[in-house]
mmCIF file of C-alpha atoms and ligand atoms in Angstrom:
data_model
loop_
_atom_site.group_PDB
_atom_site.id
_atom_site.type_symbol
_atom_site.label_atom_id
_atom_site.label_comp_id
_atom_site.label_asym_id
_atom_site.label_seq_id
_atom_site.Cartn_x
_atom_site.Cartn_y
_atom_site.Cartn_z
ATOM 1 C CA MET A 1 -7.289 -41.529 117.000
ATOM 2 C CA LYS A 2 -4.701 -44.057 118.199
ATOM 3 C CA SER A 3 -1.059 -43.082 118.383
ATOM 4 C CA ILE A 4 1.999 -45.275 118.883
ATOM 5 C CA LEU A 5 5.457 -43.955 119.615
ATOM 6 C CA ILE A 6 8.420 -46.215 118.932
ATOM 7 C CA LYS A 7 11.464 -44.776 120.658
ATOM 8 C CA ASN A 8 15.132 -45.711 121.032
ATOM 9 C CA ILE A 9 15.372 -47.017 117.461
ATOM 10 C CA GLY A 10 19.038 -47.821 116.687
ATOM 11 C CA GLN A 11 18.466 -47.134 112.993
ATOM 12 C CA LEU A 12 15.245 -46.145 111.321
ATOM 13 C CA ILE A 13 15.378 -47.158 107.669
ATOM 14 C CA LEU A 14 13.277 -44.682 105.701
ATOM 15 C CA GLY A 15 13.918 -45.842 102.159
ATOM 16 C CA HIS A 16 12.787 -43.695 99.239
ATOM 17 C CA THR A 17 9.354 -42.130 98.786
ATOM 18 C CA HIS A 18 9.299 -42.967 95.057
ATOM 19 C CA ALA A 19 10.884 -45.631 92.850
ATOM 20 C CA VAL A 20 14.654 -45.292 92.437
ATOM 21 C CA LYS A 21 17.208 -46.223 89.790
ATOM 22 C CA ASP A 22 20.796 -45.376 88.787
ATOM 23 C CA SER A 23 23.083 -44.391 91.669
ATOM 24 C CA ALA A 24 20.114 -43.550 93.938
ATOM 25 C CA LEU A 25 19.364 -47.282 94.100
ATOM 26 C CA ALA A 26 22.495 -47.816 96.200
ATOM 27 C CA ASN A 27 21.517 -45.116 98.653
ATOM 28 C CA LEU A 28 19.303 -46.111 101.591
ATOM 29 C CA PRO A 29 18.176 -43.104 103.661
ATOM 30 C CA THR A 30 18.177 -43.830 107.398
ATOM 31 C CA VAL A 31 18.023 -41.934 110.697
ATOM 32 C CA SER A 32 20.189 -43.116 113.600
ATOM 33 C CA ASP A 33 18.935 -42.953 117.220
ATOM 34 C CA ALA A 34 15.435 -42.252 116.098
ATOM 35 C CA PHE A 35 11.823 -42.148 117.166
ATOM 36 C CA LEU A 36 8.835 -42.978 114.980
ATOM 37 C CA LEU A 37 5.318 -41.736 115.637
ATOM 38 C CA ILE A 38 2.340 -43.517 114.107
ATOM 39 C CA GLU A 39 -1.164 -42.120 114.178
ATOM 40 C CA ASP A 40 -4.285 -43.835 112.869
ATOM 41 C CA GLY A 41 -2.286 -46.474 111.043
ATOM 42 C CA ARG A 42 -0.074 -44.007 109.190
ATOM 43 C CA ILE A 43 3.391 -42.543 109.664
ATOM 44 C CA LYS A 44 2.928 -39.230 111.411
ATOM 45 C CA ASP A 45 6.473 -38.190 112.237
ATOM 46 C CA PHE A 46 10.025 -39.349 112.899
ATOM 47 C CA GLY A 47 13.305 -37.773 113.906
ATOM 48 C CA ASN A 48 16.088 -37.865 116.424
ATOM 49 C CA ASN A 49 15.233 -39.702 119.616
ATOM 50 C CA GLU A 50 16.182 -36.634 121.668
ATOM 51 C CA ILE A 51 13.242 -34.697 120.300
ATOM 52 C CA ALA A 52 10.749 -37.577 120.555
ATOM 53 C CA PRO A 53 7.254 -36.521 121.690
ATOM 54 C CA GLU A 54 6.511 -37.320 125.298
ATOM 55 C CA ASN A 55 3.033 -38.700 124.996
ATOM 56 C CA ALA A 56 1.261 -41.295 122.872
ATOM 57 C CA ASP A 57 -1.460 -43.886 123.492
ATOM 58 C CA GLU A 58 1.242 -46.560 123.375
ATOM 59 C CA ILE A 59 4.976 -46.132 123.856
ATOM 60 C CA PHE A 60 7.206 -48.939 122.667
ATOM 61 C CA ASP A 61 10.917 -49.066 123.507
ATOM 62 C CA ALA A 62 12.868 -50.529 120.544
ATOM 63 C CA LYS A 63 15.987 -50.814 122.760
ATOM 64 C CA GLY A 64 18.360 -50.045 119.900
ATOM 65 C CA GLY A 65 16.651 -52.335 117.395
ATOM 66 C CA PHE A 66 16.264 -51.410 113.715
ATOM 67 C CA VAL A 67 12.947 -50.475 112.064
ATOM 68 C CA PHE A 68 12.499 -51.178 108.328
ATOM 69 C CA PRO A 69 9.628 -50.466 105.919
ATOM 70 C CA SER A 70 7.953 -53.766 104.985
ATOM 71 C CA PHE A 71 8.741 -55.541 101.727
ATOM 72 C CA VAL A 72 6.392 -55.251 98.773
ATOM 73 C CA ASP A 73 6.276 -58.626 97.036
ATOM 74 C CA SER A 74 5.050 -57.685 93.557
ATOM 75 C CA HIS A 75 4.973 -61.170 91.967
ATOM 76 C CA THR A 76 3.466 -64.299 93.558
ATOM 77 C CA HIS A 77 1.280 -67.281 92.752
ATOM 78 C CA LEU A 78 0.191 -67.674 96.379
ATOM 79 C CA VAL A 79 -3.091 -69.462 95.649
ATOM 80 C CA PHE A 80 -2.527 -73.116 94.724
ATOM 81 C CA ALA A 81 -4.033 -76.453 95.646
ATOM 82 C CA ALA A 82 -1.017 -78.712 96.173
ATOM 83 C CA SER A 83 2.753 -78.801 96.456
ATOM 84 C CA ARG A 84 4.886 -80.381 93.679
ATOM 85 C CA GLU A 85 7.804 -82.045 95.427
ATOM 86 C CA GLN A 86 7.608 -85.019 93.020
ATOM 87 C CA GLU A 87 8.803 -82.695 90.224
ATOM 88 C CA PHE A 88 11.546 -81.432 92.536
ATOM 89 C CA VAL A 89 12.777 -85.028 92.815
ATOM 90 C CA ASP A 90 12.308 -85.570 89.041
ATOM 91 C CA ARG A 91 14.625 -82.631 88.412
ATOM 92 C CA ILE A 92 17.214 -84.022 90.813
ATOM 93 C CA ASN A 93 17.006 -87.188 88.712
ATOM 94 C CA GLY A 94 17.814 -85.202 85.563
ATOM 95 C CA LEU A 95 14.568 -83.941 83.999
ATOM 96 C CA SER A 96 14.357 -80.250 83.128
ATOM 97 C CA TYR A 97 11.506 -77.860 83.975
ATOM 98 C CA GLU A 98 10.595 -77.739 80.264
ATOM 99 C CA GLU A 99 10.568 -81.548 79.954
ATOM 100 C CA ILE A 100 8.308 -81.878 82.978
ATOM 101 C CA SER A 101 6.044 -79.214 81.540
ATOM 102 C CA ALA A 102 5.942 -80.778 78.037
ATOM 103 C CA ARG A 103 4.666 -84.073 79.419
ATOM 104 C CA GLY A 104 1.770 -82.400 81.225
ATOM 105 C CA GLY A 105 3.412 -81.754 84.589
ATOM 106 C CA GLY A 106 4.319 -78.307 85.853
ATOM 107 C CA ILE A 107 1.598 -75.681 85.526
ATOM 108 C CA LEU A 108 -0.892 -78.233 84.122
ATOM 109 C CA ASN A 109 -0.293 -80.441 87.151
ATOM 110 C CA SER A 110 -1.187 -77.500 89.409
ATOM 111 C CA ALA A 111 -4.214 -76.710 87.209
ATOM 112 C CA ARG A 112 -5.661 -80.225 87.565
ATOM 113 C CA LYS A 113 -5.364 -79.988 91.349
ATOM 114 C CA LEU A 114 -6.804 -76.492 91.494
ATOM 115 C CA GLN A 115 -9.739 -77.362 89.249
ATOM 116 C CA ALA A 116 -10.695 -80.107 91.726
ATOM 117 C CA ALA A 117 -10.279 -77.954 94.863
ATOM 118 C CA ASP A 118 -13.037 -75.916 96.481
ATOM 119 C CA GLU A 119 -12.821 -72.240 97.242
ATOM 120 C CA ASP A 120 -12.726 -72.568 101.013
ATOM 121 C CA PHE A 121 -9.808 -74.972 100.877
ATOM 122 C CA LEU A 122 -7.868 -72.688 98.517
ATOM 123 C CA PHE A 123 -8.664 -69.633 100.620
ATOM 124 C CA GLU A 124 -7.652 -71.172 103.935
ATOM 125 C CA ASN A 125 -4.355 -72.514 102.635
ATOM 126 C CA ALA A 126 -3.469 -69.284 100.868
ATOM 127 C CA MET A 127 -4.235 -67.339 104.072
ATOM 128 C CA LYS A 128 -1.795 -69.573 105.982
ATOM 129 C CA ARG A 129 0.914 -68.835 103.403
ATOM 130 C CA LEU A 130 0.089 -65.150 103.534
ATOM 131 C CA GLU A 131 0.385 -65.151 107.316
ATOM 132 C CA GLU A 132 3.774 -66.836 107.052
ATOM 133 C CA VAL A 133 5.173 -64.282 104.602
ATOM 134 C CA ILE A 134 3.807 -61.385 106.674
ATOM 135 C CA GLN A 135 5.850 -62.737 109.591
ATOM 136 C CA PHE A 136 8.873 -62.614 107.268
ATOM 137 C CA GLY A 137 8.358 -58.930 106.535
ATOM 138 C CA THR A 138 6.008 -58.758 103.543
ATOM 139 C CA GLY A 139 3.675 -55.785 103.923
ATOM 140 C CA ALA A 140 1.967 -55.729 100.501
ATOM 141 C CA ILE A 141 1.585 -58.443 97.883
ATOM 142 C CA GLU A 142 0.469 -59.277 94.352
ATOM 143 C CA ILE A 143 -1.233 -62.628 93.652
ATOM 144 C CA LYS A 144 -1.851 -64.155 90.214
ATOM 145 C CA SER A 145 -4.432 -66.551 88.868
ATOM 146 C CA GLY A 146 -3.169 -68.964 86.204
ATOM 147 C CA TYR A 147 -3.724 -72.384 87.737
ATOM 148 C CA GLY A 148 -7.375 -72.416 86.635
ATOM 149 C CA LEU A 149 -7.004 -72.409 82.842
ATOM 150 C CA THR A 150 -10.792 -72.745 82.334
ATOM 151 C CA LEU A 151 -13.327 -69.955 82.667
ATOM 152 C CA ASP A 152 -14.792 -71.424 85.850
ATOM 153 C CA SER A 153 -11.504 -72.210 87.520
ATOM 154 C CA GLU A 154 -9.841 -68.914 86.630
ATOM 155 C CA LEU A 155 -12.863 -67.129 88.120
ATOM 156 C CA LYS A 156 -12.712 -69.403 91.166
ATOM 157 C CA MET A 157 -9.057 -68.523 91.700
ATOM 158 C CA LEU A 158 -9.669 -64.802 91.280
ATOM 159 C CA ARG A 159 -12.626 -64.939 93.683
ATOM 160 C CA VAL A 160 -10.337 -66.589 96.212
ATOM 161 C CA ILE A 161 -7.873 -63.719 95.700
ATOM 162 C CA ARG A 162 -10.733 -61.261 96.219
ATOM 163 C CA ARG A 163 -11.584 -62.992 99.516
ATOM 164 C CA ILE A 164 -7.926 -62.708 100.533
ATOM 165 C CA LYS A 165 -8.047 -58.985 99.683
ATOM 166 C CA GLU A 166 -11.053 -58.579 101.952
ATOM 167 C CA ALA A 167 -9.672 -60.687 104.790
ATOM 168 C CA SER A 168 -6.106 -59.407 104.808
ATOM 169 C CA ASN A 169 -4.793 -56.310 106.531
ATOM 170 C CA ILE A 170 -2.036 -55.927 103.979
ATOM 171 C CA PRO A 171 -2.944 -54.680 100.497
ATOM 172 C CA VAL A 172 -3.352 -57.379 97.850
ATOM 173 C CA LYS A 173 -3.300 -56.785 94.080
ATOM 174 C CA ALA A 174 -4.809 -59.395 91.745
ATOM 175 C CA THR A 175 -3.421 -60.339 88.346
ATOM 176 C CA PHE A 176 -5.329 -62.341 85.726
ATOM 177 C CA LEU A 177 -2.972 -64.968 84.237
ATOM 178 C CA GLY A 178 -5.364 -67.088 82.148
ATOM 179 C CA ALA A 179 -2.491 -67.357 79.635
ATOM 180 C CA HIS A 180 -0.122 -69.279 81.909
ATOM 181 C CA SER A 181 -0.037 -72.533 79.917
ATOM 182 C CA ILE A 182 -1.942 -74.014 76.979
ATOM 183 C CA PRO A 183 -4.105 -76.883 78.300
ATOM 184 C CA MET A 184 -3.309 -80.240 76.599
ATOM 185 C CA GLU A 185 -6.621 -80.393 74.729
ATOM 186 C CA PHE A 186 -5.814 -77.100 72.959
ATOM 187 C CA ARG A 187 -2.222 -77.836 72.025
ATOM 188 C CA GLY A 188 -3.286 -78.883 68.503
ATOM 189 C CA ASP A 189 -5.104 -75.587 68.023
ATOM 190 C CA ARG A 190 -3.672 -72.966 70.336
ATOM 191 C CA LYS A 191 -5.735 -70.161 68.857
ATOM 192 C CA VAL A 192 -8.896 -71.644 70.323
ATOM 193 C CA TYR A 193 -7.434 -71.286 73.827
ATOM 194 C CA VAL A 194 -6.138 -67.739 73.240
ATOM 195 C CA ASP A 195 -9.627 -66.862 71.908
ATOM 196 C CA LYS A 196 -11.087 -68.180 75.155
ATOM 197 C CA VAL A 197 -8.728 -66.071 77.253
ATOM 198 C CA VAL A 198 -9.502 -62.927 75.260
ATOM 199 C CA ASP A 199 -13.199 -63.368 74.444
ATOM 200 C CA GLU A 200 -14.573 -65.390 77.371
ATOM 201 C CA MET A 201 -12.366 -65.104 80.434
ATOM 202 C CA LEU A 202 -11.106 -61.519 80.242
ATOM 203 C CA PRO A 203 -14.521 -59.829 79.796
ATOM 204 C CA GLN A 204 -15.967 -61.781 82.733
ATOM 205 C CA VAL A 205 -12.920 -61.060 84.927
ATOM 206 C CA VAL A 206 -13.264 -57.360 84.159
ATOM 207 C CA PHE A 207 -17.057 -57.397 84.557
ATOM 208 C CA GLU A 208 -16.682 -58.838 88.066
ATOM 209 C CA GLY A 209 -13.823 -56.441 88.860
ATOM 210 C CA LEU A 210 -11.581 -59.347 89.800
ATOM 211 C CA ALA A 211 -8.215 -58.150 88.475
ATOM 212 C CA ASP A 212 -5.906 -55.153 88.678
ATOM 213 C CA PHE A 213 -3.410 -56.387 86.062
ATOM 214 C CA ILE A 214 -3.085 -58.899 83.233
ATOM 215 C CA ASP A 215 -0.187 -61.312 82.764
ATOM 216 C CA VAL A 216 0.968 -63.782 80.089
ATOM 217 C CA PHE A 217 3.745 -66.376 80.297
ATOM 218 C CA CYS A 218 5.675 -65.494 77.113
ATOM 219 C CA GLU A 219 8.027 -68.437 76.624
ATOM 220 C CA LYS A 220 8.700 -71.387 74.294
ATOM 221 C CA VAL A 221 6.793 -73.753 76.622
ATOM 222 C CA ALA A 222 3.897 -71.307 76.919
ATOM 223 C CA PHE A 223 2.722 -68.368 74.731
ATOM 224 C CA THR A 224 4.320 -66.778 71.650
ATOM 225 C CA VAL A 225 5.095 -63.071 71.360
ATOM 226 C CA GLU A 226 2.154 -62.616 68.968
ATOM 227 C CA GLU A 227 -0.227 -64.317 71.396
ATOM 228 C CA THR A 228 1.184 -62.234 74.237
ATOM 229 C CA GLU A 229 0.629 -59.015 72.261
ATOM 230 C CA ARG A 230 -2.949 -59.959 71.473
ATOM 231 C CA ILE A 231 -3.706 -60.606 75.140
ATOM 232 C CA MET A 232 -1.930 -57.449 76.346
ATOM 233 C CA GLU A 233 -3.831 -55.379 73.807
ATOM 234 C CA ALA A 234 -7.165 -56.850 74.884
ATOM 235 C CA GLY A 235 -6.267 -56.285 78.546
ATOM 236 C CA GLN A 236 -5.213 -52.714 77.896
ATOM 237 C CA LYS A 237 -8.517 -51.967 76.139
ATOM 238 C CA MET A 238 -10.348 -53.239 79.206
ATOM 239 C CA GLY A 239 -8.231 -51.183 81.604
ATOM 240 C CA LEU A 240 -5.776 -53.814 82.846
ATOM 241 C CA PRO A 241 -2.098 -52.841 82.631
ATOM 242 C CA ALA A 242 0.242 -55.722 81.796
ATOM 243 C CA LYS A 243 2.841 -57.459 83.946
ATOM 244 C CA ILE A 244 4.485 -60.100 81.774
ATOM 245 C CA HIS A 245 6.419 -63.289 82.568
ATOM 246 C CA THR A 246 9.145 -63.251 79.937
ATOM 247 C CA ASN A 247 12.777 -64.205 79.218
ATOM 248 C CA GLN A 248 12.835 -66.963 81.827
ATOM 249 C CA PHE A 249 14.579 -69.373 79.453
ATOM 250 C CA PHE A 250 14.730 -67.671 76.025
ATOM 251 C CA SER A 251 14.810 -64.207 74.443
ATOM 252 C CA LEU A 252 11.849 -64.307 72.069
ATOM 253 C CA GLY A 253 10.904 -60.627 71.873
ATOM 254 C CA GLY A 254 8.606 -60.513 74.905
ATOM 255 C CA ILE A 255 10.400 -57.510 76.394
ATOM 256 C CA GLU A 256 10.042 -55.289 73.300
ATOM 257 C CA ALA A 257 6.390 -56.308 72.991
ATOM 258 C CA SER A 258 5.713 -55.526 76.656
ATOM 259 C CA VAL A 259 7.384 -52.130 76.361
ATOM 260 C CA LYS A 260 5.272 -51.427 73.270
ATOM 261 C CA TYR A 261 2.105 -52.004 75.297
ATOM 262 C CA GLY A 262 3.350 -49.939 78.235
ATOM 263 C CA ALA A 263 3.597 -52.900 80.609
ATOM 264 C CA ARG A 264 4.119 -52.012 84.274
ATOM 265 C CA SER A 265 6.741 -54.704 84.526
ATOM 266 C CA VAL A 266 8.536 -57.540 82.763
ATOM 267 C CA ASP A 267 9.296 -60.354 85.166
ATOM 268 C CA HIS A 268 12.032 -63.054 85.320
ATOM 269 C CA LEU A 269 14.565 -61.708 82.745
ATOM 270 C CA GLU A 270 17.027 -64.527 83.309
ATOM 271 C CA VAL A 271 18.140 -64.254 79.678
ATOM 272 C CA VAL A 272 18.380 -60.705 78.293
ATOM 273 C CA ASN A 273 20.197 -59.351 75.226
ATOM 274 C CA ASP A 274 21.485 -55.834 74.509
ATOM 275 C CA ASP A 275 18.556 -54.852 72.279
ATOM 276 C CA GLU A 276 16.167 -55.773 75.054
ATOM 277 C CA ILE A 277 18.148 -53.654 77.512
ATOM 278 C CA LYS A 278 17.857 -50.731 75.061
ATOM 279 C CA ALA A 279 14.113 -51.234 74.794
ATOM 280 C CA LEU A 280 13.795 -51.103 78.587
ATOM 281 C CA GLN A 281 16.075 -48.053 78.855
ATOM 282 C CA ASN A 282 13.615 -45.994 76.872
ATOM 283 C CA SER A 283 10.573 -47.078 78.837
ATOM 284 C CA LYS A 284 8.799 -46.855 82.165
ATOM 285 C CA THR A 285 8.547 -50.637 82.393
ATOM 286 C CA ILE A 286 10.110 -52.039 85.572
ATOM 287 C CA ALA A 287 12.401 -55.088 85.401
ATOM 288 C CA THR A 288 11.197 -57.442 88.151
ATOM 289 C CA LEU A 289 13.828 -60.008 89.057
ATOM 290 C CA LEU A 290 12.898 -63.274 90.790
ATOM 291 C CA PRO A 291 16.165 -64.918 91.884
ATOM 292 C CA SER A 292 14.458 -67.670 93.891
ATOM 293 C CA ALA A 293 13.301 -69.330 90.646
ATOM 294 C CA PRO A 294 16.744 -69.981 89.071
ATOM 295 C CA PHE A 295 18.041 -70.828 92.537
ATOM 296 C CA PHE A 296 15.387 -73.496 93.052
ATOM 297 C CA LEU A 297 15.426 -74.862 89.474
ATOM 298 C CA ASN A 298 19.227 -74.695 89.372
ATOM 299 C CA GLN A 299 19.180 -74.829 85.595
ATOM 300 C CA GLY A 300 18.676 -71.302 84.339
ATOM 301 C CA HIS A 301 20.659 -68.150 84.790
ATOM 302 C CA PHE A 302 20.348 -65.478 87.388
ATOM 303 C CA PRO A 303 19.150 -62.229 85.800
ATOM 304 C CA PRO A 304 21.960 -59.814 84.821
ATOM 305 C CA ALA A 305 21.019 -57.370 87.562
ATOM 306 C CA ARG A 306 24.243 -55.351 87.354
ATOM 307 C CA LYS A 307 23.879 -54.811 83.623
ATOM 308 C CA LEU A 308 20.259 -53.720 84.040
ATOM 309 C CA ILE A 309 21.054 -51.371 86.930
ATOM 310 C CA ASP A 310 24.080 -49.905 85.169
ATOM 311 C CA ALA A 311 21.883 -49.264 82.122
ATOM 312 C CA GLY A 312 19.624 -47.102 84.316
ATOM 313 C CA ILE A 313 16.668 -49.497 84.320
ATOM 314 C CA THR A 314 14.356 -49.559 87.351
ATOM 315 C CA VAL A 315 14.764 -52.972 88.974
ATOM 316 C CA ALA A 316 12.396 -54.613 91.489
ATOM 317 C CA LEU A 317 12.831 -57.848 93.434
ATOM 318 C CA ALA A 318 9.981 -60.255 94.182
ATOM 319 C CA SER A 319 9.580 -63.809 95.444
ATOM 320 C CA ASP A 320 7.566 -65.586 92.681
ATOM 321 C CA TYR A 321 6.143 -67.808 95.464
ATOM 322 C CA ASN A 322 4.587 -70.781 93.598
ATOM 323 C CA PRO A 323 4.562 -74.586 93.943
ATOM 324 C CA GLY A 324 6.680 -75.265 90.835
ATOM 325 C CA THR A 325 9.684 -72.975 90.702
ATOM 326 C CA THR A 326 9.706 -71.214 94.109
ATOM 327 C CA PRO A 327 7.996 -72.891 97.034
ATOM 328 C CA SER A 328 8.942 -70.016 99.343
ATOM 329 C CA GLY A 329 7.857 -66.425 99.765
ATOM 330 C CA LYS A 330 10.510 -65.276 102.178
ATOM 331 C CA MET A 331 11.715 -61.879 101.034
ATOM 332 C CA PRO A 332 14.825 -61.737 103.285
ATOM 333 C CA PHE A 333 16.119 -64.808 101.436
ATOM 334 C CA VAL A 334 15.336 -63.132 98.079
ATOM 335 C CA LEU A 335 17.547 -60.244 99.226
ATOM 336 C CA SER A 336 20.378 -62.638 100.067
ATOM 337 C CA LEU A 337 20.104 -64.336 96.667
ATOM 338 C CA ALA A 338 20.108 -60.944 94.930
ATOM 339 C CA CYS A 339 23.326 -59.985 96.721
ATOM 340 C CA ILE A 340 25.079 -63.346 96.458
ATOM 341 C CA ASN A 341 24.050 -64.463 92.966
ATOM 342 C CA MET A 342 23.331 -61.191 91.166
ATOM 343 C CA ARG A 343 25.913 -58.954 92.850
ATOM 344 C CA MET A 344 23.365 -56.407 93.976
ATOM 345 C CA LEU A 345 24.510 -54.312 96.913
ATOM 346 C CA PRO A 346 22.427 -54.800 100.068
ATOM 347 C CA ASN A 347 21.016 -51.259 99.766
ATOM 348 C CA GLU A 348 20.112 -51.846 96.115
ATOM 349 C CA ALA A 349 18.386 -55.099 97.008
ATOM 350 C CA PHE A 350 16.464 -53.448 99.832
ATOM 351 C CA ASN A 351 15.196 -50.592 97.646
ATOM 352 C CA ALA A 352 14.310 -53.028 94.856
ATOM 353 C CA ALA A 353 12.283 -55.172 97.277
ATOM 354 C CA THR A 354 10.392 -52.257 98.828
ATOM 355 C CA ILE A 355 9.713 -49.025 96.940
ATOM 356 C CA ASN A 356 10.439 -50.403 93.457
ATOM 357 C CA GLY A 357 8.188 -53.404 94.137
ATOM 358 C CA ALA A 358 5.500 -50.955 95.268
ATOM 359 C CA ALA A 359 5.855 -49.034 92.001
ATOM 360 C CA ALA A 360 5.487 -52.296 90.049
ATOM 361 C CA ILE A 361 1.977 -52.813 91.495
ATOM 362 C CA ASP A 362 0.808 -49.201 91.738
ATOM 363 C CA LEU A 363 1.242 -48.965 95.529
ATOM 364 C CA GLU A 364 4.024 -46.396 95.602
ATOM 365 C CA GLU A 365 1.888 -43.627 97.090
ATOM 366 C CA ASP A 366 1.035 -45.521 100.279
ATOM 367 C CA TYR A 367 3.655 -48.256 100.748
ATOM 368 C CA GLY A 368 7.310 -49.134 100.215
ATOM 369 C CA SER A 369 8.982 -46.581 102.504
ATOM 370 C CA ILE A 370 8.730 -44.904 105.880
ATOM 371 C CA THR A 371 7.421 -41.562 104.717
ATOM 372 C CA ARG A 372 5.089 -39.184 106.539
ATOM 373 C CA GLY A 373 1.537 -39.995 105.452
ATOM 374 C CA LYS A 374 2.231 -43.512 104.187
ATOM 375 C CA VAL A 375 0.669 -46.586 105.816
ATOM 376 C CA ALA A 376 2.646 -47.889 108.812
ATOM 377 C CA ASN A 377 3.622 -51.345 107.521
ATOM 378 C CA LEU A 378 7.041 -52.085 108.980
ATOM 379 C CA PHE A 379 9.162 -54.591 110.843
ATOM 380 C CA LEU A 380 11.523 -54.460 113.760
ATOM 381 C CA THR A 381 14.763 -56.364 114.350
ATOM 382 C CA GLY A 382 17.063 -56.399 117.333
ATOM 383 C CA PRO A 383 20.162 -54.145 117.297
ATOM 384 C CA LEU A 384 22.241 -54.890 114.151
ATOM 385 C CA SER A 385 25.825 -53.965 113.279
ATOM 386 C CA SER A 386 24.503 -52.486 110.010
ATOM 387 C CA THR A 387 21.653 -52.888 107.520
ATOM 388 C CA ASP A 388 24.013 -55.048 105.402
ATOM 389 C CA PHE A 389 23.675 -57.698 108.103
ATOM 390 C CA LEU A 390 20.131 -58.497 106.957
ATOM 391 C CA PRO A 391 21.009 -60.124 103.573
ATOM 392 C CA TYR A 392 24.374 -61.296 104.934
ATOM 393 C CA ALA A 393 22.808 -63.450 107.658
ATOM 394 C CA PHE A 394 20.919 -65.558 105.099
ATOM 395 C CA GLY A 395 18.554 -68.083 106.597
ATOM 396 C CA SER A 396 18.430 -66.401 110.002
ATOM 397 C CA ASN A 397 15.156 -64.845 110.945
ATOM 398 C CA LEU A 398 16.069 -61.441 112.333
ATOM 399 C CA ILE A 399 12.533 -60.071 112.323
ATOM 400 C CA GLU A 400 11.224 -59.761 115.866
ATOM 401 C CA LYS A 401 8.015 -57.815 115.390
ATOM 402 C CA VAL A 402 5.820 -56.835 112.477
ATOM 403 C CA MET A 403 3.423 -53.893 112.276
ATOM 404 C CA VAL A 404 0.541 -53.753 109.797
ATOM 405 C CA LYS A 405 -1.517 -50.551 109.428
ATOM 406 C CA GLY A 406 -0.106 -49.269 112.692
ATOM 407 C CA VAL A 407 -1.026 -52.398 114.670
ATOM 408 C CA TRP A 408 1.454 -54.975 115.997
ATOM 409 C CA HIS A 409 0.673 -58.113 114.044
HETATM 410 O O1 LIG B 501 6.896 -67.612 87.562
HETATM 411 N N1 LIG B 501 7.151 -69.232 84.801
HETATM 412 C C1 LIG B 501 5.949 -69.304 84.897
HETATM 413 N N2 LIG B 501 5.241 -69.319 86.004
HETATM 414 C C2 LIG B 501 5.752 -69.598 87.302
HETATM 415 C C3 LIG B 501 5.935 -71.036 87.552
HETATM 416 C C4 LIG B 501 4.686 -71.747 87.479
HETATM 417 C C5 LIG B 501 4.767 -73.189 87.867
HETATM 418 O O2 LIG B 501 5.716 -73.916 87.526
HETATM 419 O O3 LIG B 501 3.798 -73.567 88.524
HETATM 420 C C6 LIG B 501 7.018 -68.812 87.544
HETATM 421 O O4 LIG B 501 8.121 -69.356 87.724
HETATM 422 FE FE1 LIG B 502 5.750 -66.246 88.281
#
């Protein structure tokens, strides 16, 4: 039984034990002048520094620094074979994301590269990215397939994600995204590809236990609402709850459909109308906002976070780390974008990026807050003037130390 006592914490940010919405989202529970006791990788106790226990296997003096619960990044495409900076330059020269995608670039570009890559290469590169984001405060993560787009390559990608799950100290959730884009050879007969996703890929993915969730890119350049419903229904029957990419560029009905199938989350939501807000209001589906994508593409809209929050919808923040629309998985920068471009308050952004992200990938019981009994995934900064300083100081790296499962990382 190993115990670690962190003492002289300027502010200990506890966060909320369960997902929060409405006015609670703007409230961030903290303890000033605190101690934190960790035992066997879990939070054992905390309180005022004056009543800190005297003994522990390791005593660490935080010297007035702040301790935060780690971020839960509930939406990433961390496994990919190659970067896509040529498309970045193409967009600077005037092409849109949809135009690049229509001519076979975008997701299909990543799929060609991934199909040619071997598992070890994909695994090693994804582990390097994972290590980088852990250093930036991520303490739990979701990773999607979706750059395979054939049975073999989707399975290859998901096996790589399984290896990451086994190798990583932070929890990893896997999402099957066979319906990310229609490969060129099926564009004349889309149904043949959707049949493959439903009848060939999904059963094998489930048989091998490779996924926790199912995802579809519901968008004009990708899958229709009807196709999305068919895939969600098939996933649901096989025990995979849905997390759906929708409303990135257009409102097509993907939100209502996702709510109908009890999706855990609808992700992107850059374009949302009032009926869609109503549908979400009467549901348990979480709205996962990914502000790095419209920031990087500089063509869409930032999600109407204020409208969603004011309507009482549970909002999460995630990175969307992927080579096409978000070549970065740094959650502190996501927080800054949420505050600057979506007018979320720093406390709202912090809760959305921790406990609400945890709820969006079924990790709420063990992660997302500093709560007695939860896993000790946290990070430490130096002394700060306030927690608001974290998103304010965009681009600075304030994180000095990271702890994963009660071990300094
Ligand atoms: O979440 N929008 C769909 N999927 C990814 C981008 C994929 C890509 O361009 O490679 C996203 O932004
Ligand atoms: Fe995405």
